[in-house]
Amino acid sequence: MKKLTGGLLLCLTLASLSSLSLAKDKAALNISNHDQHNTMMQQCIATALQRHPGAVIEVELENEDGKSIFDVDVLGKDGKVWEVECDAASGEVLEDKEEKEDVDDKK
């Protein structure tokens, strides 16, 4: 009985240690993903300001059709509001357009 209890205790201890190791690896992966997203967001902001010098109004991380996209709104020196969308994984510009006022915003 002592051997069975000792063996069970050893298995539980090893399982706990491996769970801690997996949690640590997952936390490191989350930090890595966060750093990568942060870098791509900064790249997208820089691209938006290069295309439309002015001030950044808003940056959003959106999910469109399963794809992460940064949406950067810039108030250009020309007085227009520009929307630049970038792929969050590659930094590729997907859309660059002047943002028009919605009909609902006028109400």
XYZ file of N, CA and C in Angstrom:
321
model
N 0.820 -1.191 0.000
C 0.000 0.000 0.000
C 0.866 1.257 0.000
N 1.999 1.201 0.790
C 2.882 2.359 0.836
C 3.498 2.630 -0.535
N 3.833 1.542 -1.264
C 4.414 1.706 -2.599
C 3.407 2.345 -3.548
N 2.166 1.935 -3.464
C 1.111 2.483 -4.315
C 0.887 3.957 -4.004
N 0.820 4.296 -2.729
C 0.619 5.691 -2.320
C 1.815 6.541 -2.725
N 3.017 6.012 -2.515
C 4.235 6.737 -2.892
C 4.307 6.961 -4.395
N 3.945 5.935 -5.157
C 3.951 6.054 -6.618
C 2.933 7.064 -7.108
N 1.764 7.042 -6.497
C 0.710 7.993 -6.858
C 1.138 9.417 -6.533
N 1.754 9.595 -5.370
C 2.239 10.912 -4.961
C 3.316 11.416 -5.921
N 4.203 10.530 -6.340
C 5.251 10.892 -7.290
C 4.646 11.320 -8.630
N 3.658 10.586 -9.115
C 2.988 10.925 -10.379
C 2.303 12.286 -10.298
N 1.621 12.534 -9.194
C 0.941 13.827 -9.025
C 1.936 14.982 -8.975
N 3.068 14.769 -8.306
C 4.102 15.801 -8.224
C 4.667 16.100 -9.610
N 4.977 15.059 -10.365
C 5.515 15.249 -11.720
C 4.498 15.935 -12.630
N 3.240 15.567 -12.507
C 2.192 16.200 -13.315
C 2.077 17.680 -12.978
N 2.177 18.015 -11.703
C 2.105 19.417 -11.282
C 3.272 20.212 -11.847
N 4.469 19.628 -11.790
C 5.649 20.320 -12.311
C 5.549 20.535 -13.818
N 5.052 19.543 -14.537
C 4.927 19.704 -15.988
C 3.863 20.742 -16.324
N 2.805 20.829 -15.510
C 1.776 21.855 -15.727
C 2.350 23.244 -15.524
N 3.193 23.404 -14.504
C 3.836 24.697 -14.269
C 4.732 25.076 -15.436
N 5.455 24.087 -15.961
C 6.334 24.332 -17.100
C 5.532 24.764 -18.322
N 4.401 24.097 -18.579
C 3.547 24.463 -19.712
C 2.966 25.860 -19.536
N 2.546 26.198 -18.321
C 1.995 27.531 -18.057
C 3.054 28.598 -18.291
N 4.283 28.314 -17.877
C 5.385 29.259 -18.069
C 5.658 29.455 -19.566
N 5.668 28.357 -20.335
C 5.880 28.438 -21.782
C 4.761 29.223 -22.456
N 3.515 28.998 -22.012
C 2.371 29.703 -22.594
C 2.452 31.196 -22.296
N 2.866 31.556 -21.083
C 3.015 32.970 -20.726
C 4.093 33.618 -21.584
N 5.194 32.915 -21.815
C 6.261 33.446 -22.663
C 5.767 33.628 -24.090
N 4.953 32.694 -24.572
C 4.390 32.793 -25.914
C 3.455 33.999 -26.012
N 2.619 34.219 -24.987
C 1.717 35.370 -24.983
C 2.488 36.680 -24.998
N 3.587 36.760 -24.246
C 4.414 37.966 -24.244
C 5.027 38.165 -25.614
N 5.498 37.084 -26.224
C 6.081 37.165 -27.555
C 5.058 37.660 -28.574
N 3.835 37.115 -28.526
C 2.777 37.559 -29.436
C 2.437 39.021 -29.199
N 2.402 39.424 -27.937
C 2.102 40.819 -27.597
C 3.172 41.739 -28.177
N 4.445 41.362 -28.025
C 5.539 42.169 -28.563
C 5.458 42.268 -30.079
N 5.122 41.148 -30.745
C 5.007 41.149 -32.201
C 3.853 42.050 -32.635
N 2.696 41.958 -31.955
C 1.558 42.817 -32.291
C 1.913 44.284 -32.074
N 2.626 44.565 -30.994
C 3.014 45.934 -30.695
C 3.925 46.490 -31.787
N 4.873 45.680 -32.238
C 5.782 46.094 -33.307
C 5.019 46.355 -34.604
N 4.099 45.462 -34.952
C 3.328 45.637 -36.186
C 2.398 46.844 -36.080
N 1.854 47.096 -34.885
C 0.999 48.262 -34.696
C 1.813 49.541 -34.912
N 3.014 49.595 -34.352
C 3.874 50.767 -34.530
C 4.226 50.961 -36.008
N 4.466 49.856 -36.715
C 4.776 49.930 -38.144
C 3.579 50.475 -38.919
N 2.385 50.014 -38.584
C 1.175 50.471 -39.266
C 0.927 51.956 -38.994
N 1.146 52.391 -37.760
C 0.990 53.811 -37.421
C 1.978 54.649 -38.222
N 3.227 54.205 -38.290
C 4.251 54.938 -39.044
C 3.883 55.025 -40.523
N 3.377 53.936 -41.083
C 2.958 53.925 -42.490
C 1.805 54.888 -42.717
N 0.817 54.868 -41.810
C -0.343 55.757 -41.943
C 0.089 57.221 -41.899
N 1.004 57.556 -40.987
C 1.472 58.945 -40.872
C 2.363 59.346 -42.042
N 3.057 58.387 -42.619
C 3.875 58.671 -43.798
C 2.969 58.996 -44.987
N 1.882 58.274 -45.113
C 0.934 58.502 -46.205
C 0.111 59.765 -45.989
N -0.231 60.029 -44.719
C -1.093 61.167 -44.385
C -0.532 61.870 -43.155
N 0.436 62.777 -43.343
C 1.006 63.485 -42.193
C -0.096 64.177 -41.386
N 0.009 64.085 -40.085
C -0.992 64.673 -39.202
C -0.907 64.038 -37.834
N -2.063 63.785 -37.230
C -2.121 63.222 -35.879
C -2.994 61.970 -35.861
N -2.536 60.967 -35.144
C -3.316 59.736 -34.990
C -4.468 60.015 -34.029
N -5.673 59.691 -34.469
C -6.873 59.883 -33.656
C -7.193 58.614 -32.879
N -7.084 57.480 -33.564
C -7.506 56.214 -32.957
C -6.800 55.052 -33.643
N -6.493 54.024 -32.860
C -5.954 52.769 -33.392
C -6.781 51.643 -32.789
N -7.287 50.772 -33.651
C -8.087 49.637 -33.192
C -7.535 48.351 -33.790
N -7.582 47.291 -33.000
C -7.274 45.956 -33.506
C -8.604 45.274 -33.733
N -8.873 44.944 -34.991
C -10.153 44.345 -35.364
C -9.927 42.952 -35.933
N -10.985 42.177 -35.965
C -10.945 40.851 -36.561
C -11.941 40.838 -37.712
N -11.419 40.742 -38.920
C -12.274 40.695 -40.107
C -12.040 39.376 -40.825
N -13.075 38.566 -40.887
C -13.005 37.261 -41.556
C -11.864 36.406 -41.012
N -11.679 36.428 -39.695
C -10.652 35.620 -39.064
C -9.249 36.182 -39.185
N -9.122 37.395 -39.684
C -7.825 38.020 -39.891
C -7.709 39.234 -38.972
N -6.596 39.356 -38.238
C -6.376 40.504 -37.366
C -5.901 41.692 -38.193
N -6.560 42.829 -37.971
C -6.281 44.034 -38.755
C -6.173 45.233 -37.824
N -5.148 46.061 -38.055
C -5.052 47.333 -37.349
C -5.742 48.393 -38.191
N -6.621 49.145 -37.559
C -7.346 50.237 -38.206
C -6.830 51.527 -37.576
N -6.089 52.327 -38.347
C -5.502 53.568 -37.845
C -6.229 54.744 -38.480
N -6.810 55.601 -37.635
C -7.472 56.816 -38.109
C -6.537 57.991 -37.871
N -6.332 58.788 -38.930
C -5.415 59.926 -38.873
C -6.162 61.192 -39.273
N -6.001 62.251 -38.472
C -6.478 63.572 -38.868
C -5.320 64.214 -39.608
N -5.451 64.271 -40.936
C -4.375 64.776 -41.763
C -4.238 66.288 -41.676
N -3.070 66.777 -42.059
C -2.838 68.222 -42.101
C -3.758 68.890 -43.110
N -4.331 68.079 -44.012
C -5.277 68.593 -44.999
C -6.675 68.764 -44.403
N -6.839 68.406 -43.102
C -8.125 68.545 -42.432
C -9.054 67.357 -42.629
N -8.630 66.384 -43.405
C -9.452 65.198 -43.657
C -9.076 64.086 -42.679
N -10.045 63.213 -42.415
C -9.782 62.036 -41.586
C -9.543 60.857 -42.524
N -8.405 60.198 -42.323
C -8.010 59.067 -43.161
C -8.036 57.785 -42.343
N -8.459 56.705 -42.985
C -8.475 55.387 -42.359
C -7.509 54.487 -43.121
N -6.498 54.003 -42.412
C -5.518 53.095 -43.007
C -5.628 51.764 -42.267
N -5.892 50.692 -43.017
C -5.991 49.352 -42.436
C -4.774 48.541 -42.845
N -4.165 47.882 -41.856
C -2.986 47.053 -42.099
C -3.219 45.649 -41.559
N -2.668 44.672 -42.254
C -2.669 43.296 -41.769
C -1.785 43.247 -40.520
N -2.324 42.770 -39.409
C -1.589 42.752 -38.141
C -0.428 41.763 -38.152
N -0.457 40.787 -39.040
C 0.617 39.791 -39.099
C 1.771 40.242 -39.986
N 1.453 40.877 -41.120
C 2.496 41.226 -42.089
C 2.796 42.719 -42.161
N 1.869 43.557 -41.708
C 2.044 45.003 -41.814
C 1.612 45.556 -43.159
N 1.170 44.687 -44.057
C 0.739 45.109 -45.394
C -0.490 46.015 -45.297
N -0.465 47.123 -46.061
C -1.614 48.024 -46.097
C -2.705 47.372 -46.936
N -3.874 47.202 -46.334
C -4.999 46.570 -47.012
C -5.966 47.597 -47.570
N -6.056 48.741 -46.905
C -7.002 49.771 -47.331
C -6.489 51.128 -46.866
N -6.672 52.133 -47.705
C -6.285 53.506 -47.379
C -7.331 54.406 -48.010
N -8.189 54.984 -47.174
C -9.279 55.780 -47.737
C -9.625 56.940 -46.818
N -10.250 57.944 -47.412
C -10.765 59.054 -46.617
C -12.018 58.569 -45.907
N -12.101 58.854 -44.622
C -13.264 58.430 -43.848
C -14.370 59.462 -44.031
N -15.489 58.993 -44.495
C -16.650 59.863 -44.710
C -17.550 59.797 -43.496
N -18.249 60.881 -43.210
C -19.183 60.916 -42.090
C -20.378 60.029 -42.407
N -20.738 59.156 -41.461
C -21.899 58.283 -41.640
C -23.182 59.093 -41.533
N -24.218 58.655 -42.249
C -25.527 59.300 -42.178
C -26.047 59.238 -40.744
N -25.799 58.125 -40.043
C -26.255 57.969 -38.660
C -25.579 58.970 -37.725
N -24.336 59.386 -38.047
C -23.614 60.335 -37.205
C -24.230 61.724 -37.248
N -24.974 62.033 -38.301
C -25.566 63.358 -38.461
C -26.814 63.532 -37.611
N -27.408 62.425 -37.164
C -28.657 62.493 -36.398
C -28.411 62.890 -34.974
